[in-house]
């Protein structure tokens, strides 16, 4: 049951909005103060100490405080119990909305409707007629449409793969994605106006691109660390058993570096990689596994041995990164350029180390 917007909700919302803007003027303060997040997230899931997901809804202790806190909220689990939709962390949403630099009259496309909360914030500031939001999940689009209406917002919401965009409502002045991409989908650039701004998550960061000419865009990453659920695609599962059968090689890069200082550059050099850890009884990392959608898999052990299989030798890339980055690099030192032929991330500048993004977003 969706719950009413009462005084307790309004007070909690005001506190959250005040914490988010932290005394600084923000053109988004009014939206965060006014849009009732709890209407969009009537239920979310939290992991208990055993790792099992427990639902929280209206009336559950802690529900309202958590909904109006700076927390990302898992709102849907797939058939394997893996989260596949969430309401993003409000401070990251605010950072992305600020970076979007949307002004009155701008037409905005959002990829990843999810709960509809971000679409409602956009509607509050820019008006229903200027907001279009798409999601690949028909059930989510249906639920979000109902909740948006309940909250008094009426944007265009449609079921689409974000990689296709939504030409029917373009051209757009601004594109924001709350679903992680591995590269910028070409149709999005074709659906934007000259000078349009795109703010999508890419790897463990968010990039802010300006369209410079048809099919071309460039921009730097935001300083903010971020990780969004990535676009649902059919990637291969990790091939750990096959990797373990390979002869080991030596590596001087500790597995923990992939989880720390190299995490962000690795997400650009190996788009779409996933990692996992094996830990000992004391909880220390024994080994990390990583794999990419093409089935390439590597296992690096703290003893210094590495086993790899597949079309790409993933740990070799991690070793190359370790030579470039002594410390964790600042995200806003990275630059992305997009042309119809190629998408390239550069470190520091266009004559710095670079990595090409895949043709498939
Ligand atoms: C972090 S959630 C979006 C949060 C949302 N903006 C909100 O305010 O609640 C990411 C969403 O991306 C959607 N998604 C995943 N793959 C997609 C794709 N290929 N195209 C469009 N949406 C996709 C998921 O269904 C999920 O709802």
Coordinates of C-alpha atoms and ligand atoms in Angstrom, one line a residue:
X1 CA 0.0 0.0 0.0
X2 CA 1.3 3.5 -0.8
X3 CA 1.3 5.7 2.2
X4 CA 0.2 9.3 2.4
X5 CA 2.5 12.2 2.6
X6 CA 2.1 13.4 6.2
X7 CA 4.0 15.8 8.5
X8 CA 6.5 13.3 9.6
X9 CA 7.5 12.6 5.9
X10 CA 7.7 16.3 5.2
X11 CA 9.9 16.9 8.2
X12 CA 12.2 14.0 7.3
X13 CA 12.4 15.2 3.7
X14 CA 13.3 18.7 4.7
X15 CA 16.1 17.4 6.9
X16 CA 17.4 15.3 4.0
X17 CA 17.3 18.1 1.6
X18 CA 19.0 20.5 4.0
X19 CA 21.8 17.9 4.6
X20 CA 22.2 17.4 0.9
X21 CA 22.7 21.0 0.0
X22 CA 24.7 21.7 3.3
X23 CA 23.8 25.4 3.4
X24 CA 24.9 26.1 -0.2
X25 CA 22.4 27.6 -2.6
X26 CA 21.1 24.8 -4.9
X27 CA 18.6 25.1 -7.7
X28 CA 17.6 21.5 -6.8
X29 CA 16.9 22.1 -3.1
X30 CA 13.2 22.8 -3.7
X31 CA 12.8 19.6 -5.7
X32 CA 14.4 17.5 -3.0
X33 CA 12.4 19.2 -0.3
X34 CA 9.1 18.8 -2.2
X35 CA 9.2 15.4 -3.9
X36 CA 8.1 12.6 -1.6
X37 CA 10.8 9.9 -2.0
X38 CA 8.7 7.5 0.1
X39 CA 5.9 7.4 -2.5
X40 CA 8.4 6.1 -5.0
X41 CA 10.0 3.7 -2.6
X42 CA 7.2 2.1 -0.7
X43 CA 9.4 -0.9 -0.1
X44 CA 13.1 -1.5 -0.3
X45 CA 15.6 -4.3 0.7
X46 CA 18.5 -4.4 3.1
X47 CA 20.9 -7.2 3.6
X48 CA 21.1 -8.7 7.1
X49 CA 24.2 -10.1 8.7
X50 CA 23.8 -13.4 6.8
X51 CA 23.6 -11.6 3.5
X52 CA 19.9 -12.3 3.0
X53 CA 17.7 -9.5 1.7
X54 CA 15.0 -8.3 4.1
X55 CA 12.2 -6.0 2.9
X56 CA 11.4 -2.8 4.7
X57 CA 8.2 -0.9 4.2
X58 CA 6.0 1.6 5.8
X59 CA 5.6 0.7 9.5
X60 CA 8.9 -1.3 9.6
X61 CA 11.2 0.4 12.2
X62 CA 13.8 2.5 10.4
X63 CA 11.8 2.7 7.1
X64 CA 11.1 6.4 7.0
X65 CA 14.5 7.5 8.4
X66 CA 16.3 5.4 5.8
X67 CA 14.1 6.5 2.9
X68 CA 15.0 10.1 3.8
X69 CA 18.7 9.5 4.3
X70 CA 21.5 9.7 1.9
X71 CA 21.3 6.0 1.1
X72 CA 20.9 4.1 -2.2
X73 CA 17.9 1.8 -1.7
X74 CA 17.6 -1.6 -3.4
X75 CA 14.1 -1.8 -4.7
X76 CA 14.0 -4.9 -6.8
X77 CA 15.8 -8.3 -6.8
X78 CA 16.0 -10.6 -9.9
X79 CA 15.1 -14.3 -9.8
X80 CA 18.6 -15.1 -8.4
X81 CA 18.2 -12.5 -5.6
X82 CA 20.5 -10.1 -7.2
X83 CA 19.5 -6.4 -7.1
X84 CA 18.4 -5.1 -10.5
X85 CA 16.8 -1.8 -9.6
X86 CA 17.3 0.8 -6.9
X87 CA 16.7 4.4 -5.9
X88 CA 20.1 5.9 -6.3
X89 CA 22.0 7.7 -3.5
X90 CA 20.5 11.2 -3.2
X91 CA 23.9 13.0 -2.9
X92 CA 25.1 11.3 -6.2
X93 CA 21.7 12.2 -7.8
X94 CA 22.2 15.8 -6.7
X95 CA 25.8 15.8 -8.0
X96 CA 24.6 14.5 -11.4
X97 CA 21.7 16.9 -11.6
X98 CA 24.0 19.8 -10.9
X99 CA 26.4 18.6 -13.5
X100 CA 23.5 18.3 -16.0
X101 CA 23.2 22.1 -15.7
X102 CA 19.6 22.0 -16.9
X103 CA 17.7 25.2 -17.3
X104 CA 14.1 26.2 -17.8
X105 CA 12.9 25.0 -21.2
X106 CA 15.5 22.3 -21.6
X107 CA 14.2 18.9 -22.8
X108 CA 15.7 16.1 -20.8
X109 CA 16.0 12.3 -21.4
X110 CA 16.6 10.1 -18.5
X111 CA 17.9 6.5 -19.0
X112 CA 16.8 4.2 -16.1
X113 CA 13.4 5.3 -14.8
X114 CA 13.6 2.8 -11.9
X115 CA 11.3 4.0 -9.1
X116 CA 10.5 7.3 -11.0
X117 CA 12.0 9.5 -8.2
X118 CA 14.6 11.1 -10.3
X119 CA 12.1 11.7 -13.1
X120 CA 9.9 13.4 -10.5
X121 CA 12.7 15.7 -9.4
X122 CA 13.3 16.6 -13.0
X123 CA 9.6 17.3 -13.5
X124 CA 9.5 19.5 -10.4
X125 CA 12.2 21.7 -11.8
X126 CA 11.7 21.6 -15.5
X127 CA 8.0 20.7 -16.0
X128 CA 6.3 17.5 -17.1
X129 CA 6.4 18.3 -20.8
X130 CA 10.2 18.6 -20.8
X131 CA 10.9 15.2 -19.2
X132 CA 11.2 11.8 -20.9
X133 CA 12.3 8.7 -18.9
X134 CA 12.9 5.2 -20.2
X135 CA 13.7 1.9 -18.6
X136 CA 14.1 -1.6 -20.0
X137 CA 11.8 -3.2 -17.4
X138 CA 8.1 -2.9 -18.2
X139 CA 7.0 -3.7 -14.6
X140 CA 9.1 -0.8 -13.3
X141 CA 7.9 1.6 -16.0
X142 CA 4.3 0.7 -15.1
X143 CA 4.8 1.1 -11.3
X144 CA 6.8 4.3 -11.8
X145 CA 4.1 5.8 -14.0
X146 CA 1.5 5.2 -11.3
X147 CA 3.7 6.7 -8.6
X148 CA 4.6 9.7 -10.7
X149 CA 0.9 10.5 -11.2
X150 CA 0.3 10.0 -7.4
X151 CA 3.0 12.5 -6.7
X152 CA 1.5 15.0 -9.2
X153 CA 4.1 14.5 -12.0
X154 CA 3.3 13.4 -15.6
X155 CA 6.4 13.0 -17.7
X156 CA 6.6 10.7 -20.8
X157 CA 7.8 7.3 -19.5
X158 CA 8.4 4.4 -21.9
X159 CA 9.9 0.9 -22.0
X160 CA 13.1 1.1 -24.1
X161 CA 16.6 -0.1 -24.0
X162 CA 18.7 3.0 -23.0
X163 CA 21.1 2.2 -25.8
X164 CA 18.5 3.1 -28.3
X165 CA 17.4 6.3 -26.6
X166 CA 13.9 7.6 -27.5
X167 CA 14.0 9.6 -30.8
X168 CA 10.2 10.2 -30.7
X169 CA 10.6 12.9 -28.1
X170 CA 14.0 14.3 -29.1
X171 CA 16.1 16.3 -29.8
X172 CA 17.2 16.6 -26.1
X173 CA 19.2 19.4 -24.6
X174 CA 20.2 17.2 -21.7
X175 CA 20.6 13.4 -21.2
X176 CA 21.1 11.9 -17.7
X177 CA 21.6 8.2 -17.1
X178 CA 21.1 6.4 -13.8
X179 CA 22.1 3.1 -15.4
X180 CA 25.8 2.4 -15.8
X181 CA 27.1 2.3 -19.4
X182 CA 30.3 0.8 -20.9
X183 CA 30.4 3.4 -23.7
X184 CA 28.2 6.2 -25.0
X185 CA 25.4 4.8 -27.2
X186 CA 25.6 6.4 -30.6
X187 CA 21.8 7.0 -31.0
X188 CA 21.9 9.2 -27.9
X189 CA 24.2 11.7 -29.7
X190 CA 21.9 11.6 -32.7
X191 CA 19.0 12.6 -30.5
X192 CA 20.6 15.6 -28.9
X193 CA 20.9 19.3 -29.8
X194 CA 24.3 21.0 -30.6
X195 CA 25.8 21.9 -27.2
X196 CA 23.7 19.3 -25.4
X197 CA 25.1 17.9 -22.1
X198 CA 25.1 14.2 -21.3
X199 CA 25.8 12.9 -17.7
X200 CA 26.0 9.1 -17.7
X201 CA 27.8 6.8 -15.3
X202 CA 30.8 5.0 -16.9
X203 CA 32.6 2.4 -14.9
X204 CA 33.2 3.5 -11.3
X205 CA 32.6 7.2 -12.2
X206 CA 30.3 9.7 -13.9
X207 CA 31.3 11.6 -17.0
X208 CA 29.9 15.0 -18.2
X209 CA 30.0 15.3 -21.9
X210 CA 29.2 18.2 -24.2
X211 CA 28.1 17.5 -27.8
X212 CA 30.5 19.5 -29.9
X213 CA 29.2 18.6 -33.4
X214 CA 26.9 15.8 -34.8
X215 CA 28.2 12.5 -33.4
X216 CA 31.1 14.2 -31.4
X217 CA 31.2 14.9 -27.7
X218 CA 33.9 15.5 -25.1
X219 CA 34.2 16.1 -21.4
X220 CA 35.8 15.2 -18.1
X221 CA 34.7 12.8 -15.4
X222 CA 33.1 14.2 -12.2
X223 CA 35.3 14.0 -9.1
X224 CA 32.5 12.0 -7.3
X225 CA 33.0 8.2 -7.0
X226 CA 29.9 6.4 -8.2
X227 CA 28.8 3.0 -9.2
X228 CA 25.5 2.4 -10.8
X229 CA 23.8 -0.9 -11.9
X230 CA 25.0 -1.4 -15.4
X231 CA 22.8 -1.8 -18.5
X232 CA 21.2 -5.2 -18.5
X233 CA 23.0 -7.2 -21.2
X234 CA 23.9 -10.8 -21.9
X235 CA 27.4 -11.2 -20.7
X236 CA 29.3 -14.4 -20.1
X237 CA 29.6 -15.8 -16.6
X238 CA 33.1 -16.0 -15.0
X239 CA 35.1 -19.1 -16.0
X240 CA 36.9 -19.7 -12.7
X241 CA 37.2 -23.5 -13.1
X242 CA 38.8 -23.2 -16.5
X243 CA 41.1 -20.4 -15.2
X244 CA 42.3 -22.5 -12.3
X245 CA 43.4 -25.1 -14.8
X246 CA 45.9 -22.6 -16.4
X247 CA 49.5 -22.5 -15.5
X248 CA 50.2 -19.7 -13.0
X249 CA 52.4 -16.7 -13.8
X250 CA 53.9 -14.3 -11.3
X251 CA 52.6 -10.8 -10.5
X252 CA 53.9 -8.1 -8.2
X253 CA 50.6 -6.3 -8.1
X254 CA 48.7 -7.2 -4.9
X255 CA 45.1 -8.3 -5.6
X256 CA 43.9 -5.6 -3.1
X257 CA 45.1 -2.9 -5.6
X258 CA 42.2 -3.9 -7.9
X259 CA 39.8 -3.2 -5.1
X260 CA 41.5 0.1 -4.1
X261 CA 43.7 2.4 -6.1
X262 CA 43.2 0.7 -9.5
X263 CA 39.4 0.2 -9.3
X264 CA 38.4 3.3 -11.3
X265 CA 41.0 3.1 -14.0
X266 CA 40.3 -0.6 -14.3
X267 CA 36.7 0.1 -14.9
X268 CA 37.7 2.3 -17.9
X269 CA 40.4 -0.1 -19.3
X270 CA 38.2 -3.2 -18.8
X271 CA 34.7 -1.9 -19.4
X272 CA 32.1 -4.0 -17.8
X273 CA 34.4 -6.0 -15.6
X274 CA 33.1 -7.6 -12.5
X275 CA 35.2 -8.7 -9.5
X276 CA 34.8 -10.9 -6.5
X277 CA 37.0 -11.9 -3.6
X278 CA 37.9 -15.0 -1.7
X279 CA 38.7 -14.4 2.0
X280 CA 40.3 -16.4 4.7
X281 CA 38.8 -17.1 8.2
X282 CA 40.1 -13.8 9.5
X283 CA 38.2 -12.0 6.7
X284 CA 41.4 -10.9 4.8
X285 CA 41.4 -11.1 1.0
X286 CA 43.1 -14.3 -0.2
X287 CA 42.4 -13.8 -3.9
X288 CA 40.4 -11.7 -6.3
X289 CA 38.6 -12.9 -9.4
X290 CA 37.7 -10.6 -12.3
X291 CA 35.9 -11.2 -15.6
X292 CA 34.5 -9.3 -18.5
X293 CA 31.4 -10.0 -20.6
X294 CA 33.5 -11.7 -23.3
X295 CA 34.3 -14.5 -20.8
X296 CA 37.9 -13.5 -20.1
X297 CA 38.6 -14.4 -16.5
X298 CA 41.6 -13.9 -14.1
X299 CA 42.3 -15.1 -10.6
X300 CA 45.1 -13.3 -8.7
X301 CA 46.2 -14.7 -5.4
X302 CA 47.9 -12.8 -2.6
X303 CA 50.8 -15.3 -2.9
X304 CA 51.6 -13.5 -6.2
X305 CA 50.3 -16.1 -8.6
X306 CA 47.9 -15.3 -11.4
X307 CA 45.8 -17.6 -13.6
X308 CA 44.1 -16.2 -16.7
X309 CA 41.9 -17.5 -19.5
X310 CA 39.9 -16.1 -22.4
X311 CA 40.4 -13.6 -25.3
X312 CA 41.9 -10.9 -23.0
X313 CA 44.6 -11.4 -20.4
X314 CA 42.8 -9.2 -17.8
X315 CA 45.5 -9.2 -15.2
X316 CA 48.1 -8.0 -17.7
X317 CA 46.0 -4.9 -18.1
X318 CA 45.9 -4.5 -14.3
X319 CA 49.7 -4.7 -14.3
X320 CA 49.9 -2.0 -17.0
X321 CA 47.6 0.2 -14.9
X322 CA 49.8 -0.4 -11.8
X323 CA 52.8 1.1 -13.7
X324 CA 50.8 4.2 -14.6
X325 CA 49.0 4.9 -11.3
X326 CA 51.2 4.8 -8.1
X327 CA 48.2 6.2 -6.1
X328 CA 44.5 6.3 -6.7
X329 CA 44.0 8.9 -9.4
X330 CA 41.5 11.7 -9.1
X331 CA 38.5 10.9 -11.4
X332 CA 38.3 14.4 -12.7
X333 CA 41.8 14.1 -14.3
X334 CA 40.2 11.7 -16.9
X335 CA 38.7 12.9 -20.1
X336 CA 36.4 11.2 -22.6
X337 CA 36.3 12.0 -26.3
X338 CA 33.6 10.5 -28.5
X339 CA 33.6 10.5 -32.3
X340 CA 31.5 8.4 -34.7
X341 CA 34.5 6.1 -35.2
X342 CA 36.0 5.9 -31.7
X343 CA 35.4 6.6 -28.0
X344 CA 38.6 7.1 -26.0
X345 CA 39.3 7.8 -22.3
X346 CA 42.5 9.8 -21.7
X347 CA 44.4 10.2 -18.4
X348 CA 45.3 13.9 -17.8
X349 CA 45.2 15.0 -21.4
X350 CA 44.8 13.8 -25.0
X351 CA 48.6 13.0 -25.1
X352 CA 48.3 11.0 -21.9
X353 CA 47.7 7.2 -21.5
X354 CA 44.4 6.2 -23.2
X355 CA 41.9 3.4 -23.4
X356 CA 39.3 2.8 -26.1
X357 CA 35.8 2.0 -25.0
X358 CA 34.0 -0.8 -26.7
X359 CA 31.7 -0.4 -29.7
X360 CA 28.8 -1.8 -27.7
X361 CA 27.6 0.4 -24.8
Ligands
LIG1 C1 19.7 2.8 -10.4 S1 18.2 2.3 -11.2 C2 17.5 3.8 -11.7 C3 17.1 4.7 -10.6 C4 16.0 5.7 -11.0 N1 16.5 6.8 -11.8 C5 15.2 6.2 -9.8 O1 15.2 7.4 -9.5 O2 14.7 5.4 -9.1 C6 18.8 1.7 -12.7 C7 17.7 1.3 -13.7 O3 18.2 1.0 -14.9 C8 17.4 0.1 -15.6 N2 18.0 -0.5 -16.7 C9 18.9 -1.6 -16.7 N3 19.3 -1.8 -18.0 C10 18.7 -0.9 -18.8 C11 18.7 -0.6 -20.2 N4 19.4 -1.4 -21.0 N5 18.0 0.4 -20.6 C12 17.2 1.2 -19.8 N6 17.2 1.0 -18.5 C13 17.9 0.0 -18.0 C14 17.0 -0.9 -14.5 O4 15.8 -1.5 -14.8 C15 16.9 0.1 -13.3 O5 15.6 0.4 -13.0

